[in-house]
Coordinates of C-alpha atoms in Angstrom, one line a residue:
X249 CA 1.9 -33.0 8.2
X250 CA 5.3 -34.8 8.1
X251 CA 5.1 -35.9 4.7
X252 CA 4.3 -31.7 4.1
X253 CA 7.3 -30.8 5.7
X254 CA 9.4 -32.6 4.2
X255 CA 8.2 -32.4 0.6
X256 CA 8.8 -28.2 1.8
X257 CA 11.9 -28.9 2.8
X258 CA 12.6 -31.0 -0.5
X259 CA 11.7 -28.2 -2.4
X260 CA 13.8 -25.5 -1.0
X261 CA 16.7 -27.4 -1.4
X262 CA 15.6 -27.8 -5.4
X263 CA 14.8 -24.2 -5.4
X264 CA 18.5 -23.2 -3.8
X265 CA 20.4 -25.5 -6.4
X266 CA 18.5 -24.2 -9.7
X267 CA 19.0 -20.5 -8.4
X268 CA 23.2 -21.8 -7.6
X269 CA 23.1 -23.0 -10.8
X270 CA 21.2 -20.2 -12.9
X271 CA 23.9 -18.0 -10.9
X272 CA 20.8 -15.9 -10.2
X273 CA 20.9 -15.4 -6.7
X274 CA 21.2 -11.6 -6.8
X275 CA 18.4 -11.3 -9.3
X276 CA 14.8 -11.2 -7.7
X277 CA 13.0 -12.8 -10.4
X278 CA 9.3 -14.8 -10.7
X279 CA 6.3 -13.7 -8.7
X280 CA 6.6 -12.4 -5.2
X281 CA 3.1 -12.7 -3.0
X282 CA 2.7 -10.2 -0.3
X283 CA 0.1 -9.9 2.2
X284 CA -0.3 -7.0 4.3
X285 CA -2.7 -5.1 6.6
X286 CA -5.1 -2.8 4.8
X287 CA -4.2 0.8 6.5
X288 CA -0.4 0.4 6.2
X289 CA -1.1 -1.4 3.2
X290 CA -1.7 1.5 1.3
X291 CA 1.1 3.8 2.5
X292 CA 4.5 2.6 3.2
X293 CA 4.1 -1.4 1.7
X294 CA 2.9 0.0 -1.1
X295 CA 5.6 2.4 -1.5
X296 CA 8.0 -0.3 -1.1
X297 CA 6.5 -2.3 -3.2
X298 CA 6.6 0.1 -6.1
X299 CA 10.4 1.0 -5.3
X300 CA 10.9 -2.9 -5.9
X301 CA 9.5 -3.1 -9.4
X302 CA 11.3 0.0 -10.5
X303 CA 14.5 -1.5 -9.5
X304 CA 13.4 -4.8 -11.1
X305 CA 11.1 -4.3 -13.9
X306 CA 11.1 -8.2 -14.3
X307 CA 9.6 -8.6 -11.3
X308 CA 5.8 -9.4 -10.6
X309 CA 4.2 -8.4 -7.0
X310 CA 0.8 -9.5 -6.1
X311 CA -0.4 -7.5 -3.1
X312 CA -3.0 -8.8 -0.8
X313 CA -4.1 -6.4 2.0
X314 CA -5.9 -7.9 5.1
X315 CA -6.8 -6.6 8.4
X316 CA -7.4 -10.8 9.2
X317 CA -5.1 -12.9 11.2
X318 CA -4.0 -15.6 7.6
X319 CA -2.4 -19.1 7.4
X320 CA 0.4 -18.1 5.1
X321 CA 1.1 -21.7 3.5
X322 CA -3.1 -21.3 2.5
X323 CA -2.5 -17.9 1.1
X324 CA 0.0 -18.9 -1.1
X325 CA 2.0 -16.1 -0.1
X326 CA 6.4 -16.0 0.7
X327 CA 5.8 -13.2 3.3
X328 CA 3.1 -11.0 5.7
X329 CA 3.9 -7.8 6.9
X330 CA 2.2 -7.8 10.3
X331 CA 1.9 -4.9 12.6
X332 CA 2.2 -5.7 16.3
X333 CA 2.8 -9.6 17.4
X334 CA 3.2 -12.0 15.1
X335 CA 1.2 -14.8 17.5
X336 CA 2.1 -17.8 15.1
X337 CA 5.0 -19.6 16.8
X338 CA 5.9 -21.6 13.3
X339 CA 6.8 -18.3 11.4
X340 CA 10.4 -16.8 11.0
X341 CA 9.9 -12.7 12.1
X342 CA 12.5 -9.8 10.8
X343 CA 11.8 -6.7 12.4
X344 CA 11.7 -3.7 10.7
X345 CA 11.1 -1.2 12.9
X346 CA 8.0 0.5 15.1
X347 CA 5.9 3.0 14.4
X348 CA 4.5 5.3 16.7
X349 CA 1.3 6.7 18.0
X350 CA -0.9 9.6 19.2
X351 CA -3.9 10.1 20.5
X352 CA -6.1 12.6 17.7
X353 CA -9.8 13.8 17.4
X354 CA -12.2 16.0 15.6
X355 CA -12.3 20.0 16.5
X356 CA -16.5 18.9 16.8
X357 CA -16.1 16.5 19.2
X358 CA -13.2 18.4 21.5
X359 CA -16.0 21.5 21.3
X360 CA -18.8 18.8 22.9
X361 CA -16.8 16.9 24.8
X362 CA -14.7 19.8 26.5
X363 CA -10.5 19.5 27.3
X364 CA -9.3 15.8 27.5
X365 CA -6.9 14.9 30.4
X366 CA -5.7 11.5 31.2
X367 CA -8.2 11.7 34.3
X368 CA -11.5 12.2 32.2
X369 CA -10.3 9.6 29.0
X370 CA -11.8 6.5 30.8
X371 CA -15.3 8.9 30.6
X372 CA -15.0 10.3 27.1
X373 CA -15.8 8.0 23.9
X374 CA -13.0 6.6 22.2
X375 CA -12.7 4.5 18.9
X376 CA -11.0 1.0 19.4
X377 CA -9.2 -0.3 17.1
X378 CA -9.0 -3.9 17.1
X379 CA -6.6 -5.2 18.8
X380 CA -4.3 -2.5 19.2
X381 CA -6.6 0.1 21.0
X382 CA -9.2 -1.3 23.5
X383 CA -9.5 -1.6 27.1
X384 CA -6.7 0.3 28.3
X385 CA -3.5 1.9 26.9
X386 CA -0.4 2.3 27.8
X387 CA 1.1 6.2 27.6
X388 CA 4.5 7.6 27.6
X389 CA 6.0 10.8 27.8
X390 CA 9.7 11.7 27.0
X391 CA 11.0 11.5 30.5
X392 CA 10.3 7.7 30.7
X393 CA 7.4 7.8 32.4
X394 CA 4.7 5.8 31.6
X395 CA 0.8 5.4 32.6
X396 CA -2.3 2.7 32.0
X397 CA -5.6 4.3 31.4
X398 CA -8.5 2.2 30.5
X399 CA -10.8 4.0 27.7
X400 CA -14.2 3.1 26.5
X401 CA -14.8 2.2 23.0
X402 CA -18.8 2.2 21.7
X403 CA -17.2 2.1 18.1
X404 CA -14.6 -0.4 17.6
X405 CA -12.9 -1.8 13.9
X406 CA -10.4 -4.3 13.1
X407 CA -9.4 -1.7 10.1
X408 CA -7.1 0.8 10.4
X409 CA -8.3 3.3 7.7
X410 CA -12.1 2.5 9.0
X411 CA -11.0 3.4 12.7
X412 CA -9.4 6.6 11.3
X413 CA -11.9 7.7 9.1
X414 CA -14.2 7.2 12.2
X415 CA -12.0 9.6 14.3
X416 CA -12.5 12.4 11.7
X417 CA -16.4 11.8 11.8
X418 CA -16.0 12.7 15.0
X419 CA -17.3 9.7 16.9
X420 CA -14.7 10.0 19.4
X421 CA -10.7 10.3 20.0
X422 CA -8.5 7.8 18.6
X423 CA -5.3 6.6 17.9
X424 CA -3.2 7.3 14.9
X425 CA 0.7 7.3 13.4
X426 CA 1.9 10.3 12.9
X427 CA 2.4 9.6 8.6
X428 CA -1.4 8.7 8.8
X429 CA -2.5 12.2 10.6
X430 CA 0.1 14.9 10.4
X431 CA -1.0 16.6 7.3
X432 CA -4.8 16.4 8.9
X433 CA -3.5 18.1 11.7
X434 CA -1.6 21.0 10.1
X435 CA -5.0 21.7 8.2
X436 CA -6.7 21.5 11.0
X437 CA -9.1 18.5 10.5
X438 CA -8.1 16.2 13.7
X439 CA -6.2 18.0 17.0
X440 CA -4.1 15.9 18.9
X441 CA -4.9 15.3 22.4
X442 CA -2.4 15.0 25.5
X443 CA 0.6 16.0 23.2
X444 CA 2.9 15.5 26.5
X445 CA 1.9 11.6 25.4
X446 CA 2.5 8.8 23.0
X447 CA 0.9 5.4 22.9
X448 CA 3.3 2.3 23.5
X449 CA 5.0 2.2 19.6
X450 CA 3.8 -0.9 17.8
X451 CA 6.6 -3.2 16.0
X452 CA 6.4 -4.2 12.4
X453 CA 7.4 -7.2 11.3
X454 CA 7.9 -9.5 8.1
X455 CA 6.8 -12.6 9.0
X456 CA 7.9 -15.8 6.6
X457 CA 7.9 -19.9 6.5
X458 CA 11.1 -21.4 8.0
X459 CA 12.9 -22.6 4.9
X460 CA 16.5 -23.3 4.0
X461 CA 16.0 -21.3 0.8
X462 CA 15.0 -17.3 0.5
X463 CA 14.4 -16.4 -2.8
X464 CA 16.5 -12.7 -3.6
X465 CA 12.7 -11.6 -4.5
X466 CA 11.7 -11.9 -0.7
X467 CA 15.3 -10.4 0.4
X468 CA 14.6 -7.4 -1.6
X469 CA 11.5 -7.3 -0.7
X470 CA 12.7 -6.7 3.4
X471 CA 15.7 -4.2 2.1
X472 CA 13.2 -2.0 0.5
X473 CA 10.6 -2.2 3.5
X474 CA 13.3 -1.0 6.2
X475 CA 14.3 1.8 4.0
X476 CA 10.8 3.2 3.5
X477 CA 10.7 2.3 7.2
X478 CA 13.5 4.3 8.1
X479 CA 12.3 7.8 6.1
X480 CA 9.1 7.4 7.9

Protein backbone atom coordinates (compact mmCIF):
# COMPACT_ATOMS: atom_id res chain seq x y z
CA UNK A 1 0.00 0.00 0.00
CA UNK A 2 2.98 2.35 0.55
CA UNK A 3 4.66 1.55 -2.52
CA UNK A 4 0.74 2.66 -4.00
CA UNK A 5 0.86 5.75 -2.47
CA UNK A 6 3.68 6.88 -3.35
CA UNK A 7 3.79 5.80 -7.03
CA UNK A 8 0.10 8.14 -6.68
CA UNK A 9 1.81 10.67 -5.32
CA UNK A 10 4.68 10.37 -8.03
CA UNK A 11 2.23 10.77 -10.52
CA UNK A 12 0.45 13.83 -9.53
CA UNK A 13 3.48 15.61 -9.31
CA UNK A 14 4.24 14.31 -13.18
CA UNK A 15 0.79 15.21 -14.04
CA UNK A 16 1.04 19.00 -12.41
CA UNK A 17 4.39 19.66 -14.24
CA UNK A 18 3.30 18.45 -17.89
CA UNK A 19 -0.05 20.50 -17.41
CA UNK A 20 2.68 23.81 -16.01
CA UNK A 21 4.40 23.13 -18.89
CA UNK A 22 1.62 22.60 -21.61
CA UNK A 23 0.32 25.95 -19.92
CA UNK A 24 -2.96 24.07 -19.94
CA UNK A 25 -4.07 24.47 -16.68
CA UNK A 26 -7.32 26.34 -17.52
CA UNK A 27 -8.23 23.98 -20.25
CA UNK A 28 -10.19 20.71 -18.96
CA UNK A 29 -8.90 18.32 -21.43
CA UNK A 30 -8.61 14.20 -21.58
CA UNK A 31 -11.33 12.00 -20.10
CA UNK A 32 -13.15 12.92 -16.97
CA UNK A 33 -14.84 9.59 -15.01
CA UNK A 34 -17.80 10.37 -12.95
CA UNK A 35 -19.74 8.19 -10.82
CA UNK A 36 -22.94 9.06 -9.42
CA UNK A 37 -26.15 7.78 -7.78
CA UNK A 38 -28.76 6.59 -10.22
CA UNK A 39 -31.92 8.99 -9.23
CA UNK A 40 -29.90 12.25 -9.12
CA UNK A 41 -27.98 10.81 -11.71
CA UNK A 42 -30.30 11.39 -14.23
CA UNK A 43 -31.40 14.92 -13.34
CA UNK A 44 -29.09 17.53 -12.14
CA UNK A 45 -25.37 15.45 -12.73
CA UNK A 46 -26.48 14.89 -15.89
CA UNK A 47 -27.36 18.39 -16.59
CA UNK A 48 -24.06 19.40 -15.39
CA UNK A 49 -22.54 17.12 -17.21
CA UNK A 50 -23.96 18.24 -20.47
CA UNK A 51 -23.28 22.05 -19.58
CA UNK A 52 -19.54 20.84 -19.31
CA UNK A 53 -19.12 19.43 -22.78
CA UNK A 54 -20.84 22.31 -24.39
CA UNK A 55 -18.45 24.59 -22.81
CA UNK A 56 -15.67 22.15 -23.76
CA UNK A 57 -16.40 20.24 -26.81
CA UNK A 58 -12.88 18.52 -26.34
CA UNK A 59 -13.83 17.15 -23.52
CA UNK A 60 -14.92 13.38 -22.94
CA UNK A 61 -17.20 12.40 -19.77
CA UNK A 62 -17.93 8.82 -18.91
CA UNK A 63 -20.86 8.70 -16.57
CA UNK A 64 -21.39 5.82 -14.20
CA UNK A 65 -24.57 5.88 -12.06
CA UNK A 66 -24.73 3.65 -8.97
CA UNK A 67 -26.95 3.52 -6.09
CA UNK A 68 -23.72 1.14 -4.40
CA UNK A 69 -21.32 2.31 -1.87
CA UNK A 70 -17.68 2.11 -4.66
CA UNK A 71 -13.93 2.08 -4.00
CA UNK A 72 -13.10 4.96 -6.22
CA UNK A 73 -9.25 4.04 -6.99
CA UNK A 74 -11.14 0.45 -8.37
CA UNK A 75 -13.60 2.38 -10.39
CA UNK A 76 -11.14 4.13 -12.12
CA UNK A 77 -13.03 7.23 -11.58
CA UNK A 78 -11.35 11.25 -10.48
CA UNK A 79 -14.66 11.98 -8.59
CA UNK A 80 -18.29 10.50 -6.95
CA UNK A 81 -21.03 12.56 -6.34
CA UNK A 82 -22.52 11.10 -3.18
CA UNK A 83 -25.67 12.13 -1.63
CA UNK A 84 -25.73 12.19 2.20
CA UNK A 85 -22.34 11.03 4.16
CA UNK A 86 -19.47 10.27 2.40
CA UNK A 87 -18.38 7.34 5.17
CA UNK A 88 -14.84 6.84 3.59
CA UNK A 89 -12.43 8.67 5.86
CA UNK A 90 -9.50 8.59 2.95
CA UNK A 91 -11.61 10.83 0.43
CA UNK A 92 -11.34 14.65 0.06
CA UNK A 93 -15.40 15.98 0.22
CA UNK A 94 -16.56 19.55 -1.45
CA UNK A 95 -19.93 20.27 -0.59
CA UNK A 96 -22.19 21.41 -2.93
CA UNK A 97 -25.13 22.07 -1.31
CA UNK A 98 -28.45 19.99 0.21
CA UNK A 99 -31.32 19.15 -1.22
CA UNK A 100 -34.51 18.92 0.47
CA UNK A 101 -37.39 16.66 1.19
CA UNK A 102 -41.07 15.98 1.53
CA UNK A 103 -43.17 13.46 2.46
CA UNK A 104 -45.61 12.48 -1.02
CA UNK A 105 -48.16 9.73 -1.81
CA UNK A 106 -50.69 8.45 -4.23
CA UNK A 107 -54.49 10.04 -4.25
CA UNK A 108 -55.33 5.86 -4.07
CA UNK A 109 -53.60 5.18 -1.13
CA UNK A 110 -54.56 8.61 0.92
CA UNK A 111 -58.39 7.50 -0.16
CA UNK A 112 -57.62 3.84 1.80
CA UNK A 113 -55.52 4.88 4.19
CA UNK A 114 -57.52 7.94 5.41
CA UNK A 115 -55.66 11.64 6.59
CA UNK A 116 -52.01 11.16 7.63
CA UNK A 117 -50.82 12.97 10.89
CA UNK A 118 -47.55 12.64 12.46
CA UNK A 119 -49.44 10.58 15.22
CA UNK A 120 -50.83 7.70 12.78
CA UNK A 121 -47.29 7.62 10.31
CA UNK A 122 -45.62 4.96 12.61
CA UNK A 123 -49.12 2.86 11.60
CA UNK A 124 -49.47 3.63 7.90
CA UNK A 125 -47.09 1.88 5.25
CA UNK A 126 -44.27 3.82 4.10
CA UNK A 127 -41.54 3.09 1.33
CA UNK A 128 -37.83 3.14 2.78
CA UNK A 129 -35.44 4.17 0.89
CA UNK A 130 -32.19 2.82 1.67
CA UNK A 131 -30.42 4.41 3.78
CA UNK A 132 -31.91 7.67 3.82
CA UNK A 133 -35.56 6.75 4.87
CA UNK A 134 -35.99 3.86 7.37
CA UNK A 135 -36.63 3.52 10.88
CA UNK A 136 -37.41 6.91 11.88
CA UNK A 137 -37.23 10.40 10.47
CA UNK A 138 -36.37 13.43 11.50
CA UNK A 139 -39.18 16.44 10.57
CA UNK A 140 -38.94 20.11 10.62
CA UNK A 141 -41.25 22.82 10.21
CA UNK A 142 -40.24 26.55 9.59
CA UNK A 143 -40.31 27.69 13.12
CA UNK A 144 -37.29 25.46 14.05
CA UNK A 145 -38.98 22.89 15.49
CA UNK A 146 -38.22 19.62 14.92
CA UNK A 147 -39.74 15.97 15.65
CA UNK A 148 -38.58 11.93 15.39
CA UNK A 149 -41.15 9.67 14.21
CA UNK A 150 -40.37 6.13 13.52
CA UNK A 151 -42.29 4.71 10.17
CA UNK A 152 -42.64 1.30 8.93
CA UNK A 153 -41.33 0.24 5.70
CA UNK A 154 -42.71 -3.34 4.05
CA UNK A 155 -41.16 -1.99 0.75
CA UNK A 156 -37.75 -0.78 0.97
CA UNK A 157 -34.95 0.17 -2.22
CA UNK A 158 -31.51 1.25 -2.26
CA UNK A 159 -32.75 3.27 -5.62
CA UNK A 160 -34.05 6.38 -5.72
CA UNK A 161 -36.10 6.38 -8.97
CA UNK A 162 -37.27 2.64 -7.77
CA UNK A 163 -38.44 4.10 -4.33
CA UNK A 164 -40.28 6.88 -6.26
CA UNK A 165 -41.77 5.05 -8.80
CA UNK A 166 -42.99 2.81 -5.82
CA UNK A 167 -44.68 5.83 -4.12
CA UNK A 168 -46.81 6.59 -7.27
CA UNK A 169 -47.90 2.82 -7.43
CA UNK A 170 -49.27 3.63 -4.47
CA UNK A 171 -47.55 1.17 -2.03
CA UNK A 172 -47.31 3.69 0.58
CA UNK A 173 -46.01 7.39 1.41
CA UNK A 174 -42.59 8.30 0.75
CA UNK A 175 -40.09 10.66 0.53
CA UNK A 176 -39.13 12.80 -2.38
CA UNK A 177 -37.09 16.29 -3.45
CA UNK A 178 -39.10 18.70 -4.53
CA UNK A 179 -37.37 18.81 -8.48
CA UNK A 180 -38.24 14.94 -8.40
CA UNK A 181 -42.14 15.45 -7.54
CA UNK A 182 -43.40 19.01 -8.05
CA UNK A 183 -44.62 18.62 -11.53
CA UNK A 184 -46.40 15.17 -10.20
CA UNK A 185 -47.99 17.13 -7.78
CA UNK A 186 -49.37 20.06 -9.78
CA UNK A 187 -50.98 17.28 -12.07
CA UNK A 188 -52.17 15.66 -9.41
CA UNK A 189 -50.45 12.23 -9.45
CA UNK A 190 -48.73 12.17 -5.78
CA UNK A 191 -50.24 14.69 -2.80
CA UNK A 192 -47.93 15.75 -0.29
CA UNK A 193 -48.49 14.84 3.12
CA UNK A 194 -47.93 17.06 6.39
CA UNK A 195 -46.99 20.16 4.21
CA UNK A 196 -46.29 22.07 7.70
CA UNK A 197 -43.08 19.40 7.36
CA UNK A 198 -39.81 18.79 5.65
CA UNK A 199 -37.52 15.85 6.17
CA UNK A 200 -33.96 16.68 7.63
CA UNK A 201 -32.25 18.09 4.00
CA UNK A 202 -29.56 15.67 2.76
CA UNK A 203 -26.01 17.23 1.77
CA UNK A 204 -24.35 16.48 -1.54
CA UNK A 205 -21.05 16.13 -1.98
CA UNK A 206 -18.08 15.50 -4.51
CA UNK A 207 -16.07 13.16 -3.14
CA UNK A 208 -12.26 12.77 -4.65
CA UNK A 209 -8.60 10.97 -3.89
CA UNK A 210 -6.31 13.25 -1.85
CA UNK A 211 -3.76 14.33 -4.52
CA UNK A 212 -1.47 17.27 -4.90
CA UNK A 213 -2.72 17.61 -8.54
CA UNK A 214 -6.57 18.47 -9.73
CA UNK A 215 -6.87 18.25 -13.19
CA UNK A 216 -9.04 21.66 -14.57
CA UNK A 217 -11.45 18.76 -15.97
CA UNK A 218 -12.47 17.75 -12.26
CA UNK A 219 -12.41 21.69 -11.26
CA UNK A 220 -14.93 22.33 -13.89
CA UNK A 221 -16.60 19.55 -13.28
CA UNK A 222 -17.47 20.99 -9.33
CA UNK A 223 -18.08 24.73 -10.89
CA UNK A 224 -20.76 23.37 -13.07
CA UNK A 225 -22.34 21.01 -10.33
CA UNK A 226 -22.87 23.95 -7.75
CA UNK A 227 -24.40 26.05 -10.34
CA UNK A 228 -27.05 23.51 -11.43
CA UNK A 229 -27.08 23.10 -7.62
CA UNK A 230 -27.88 26.43 -6.94
CA UNK A 231 -30.99 26.85 -9.72
CA UNK A 232 -32.43 23.82 -8.15
Amino acid sequence: MRLVAEARALADRWAGLAERVSDARSRPEGTLRVVGPSGYGTGFLTDAVTDLHAAWPELRVELTLTDRVIDLASAGAECWVCVGEVRDPGLVRRTLGATQRVLVASPALLARIGPVTIARLPSLPCVGLVPHVMGTLRLLDKSGRSRMVSIDTPLRTDSLLSSYRAILNGAGIGAAAPWMCQADIDAGRVTRVLPRWWLEPVGIHVAMRPSLYRPARVTALIDALRHRMHRL
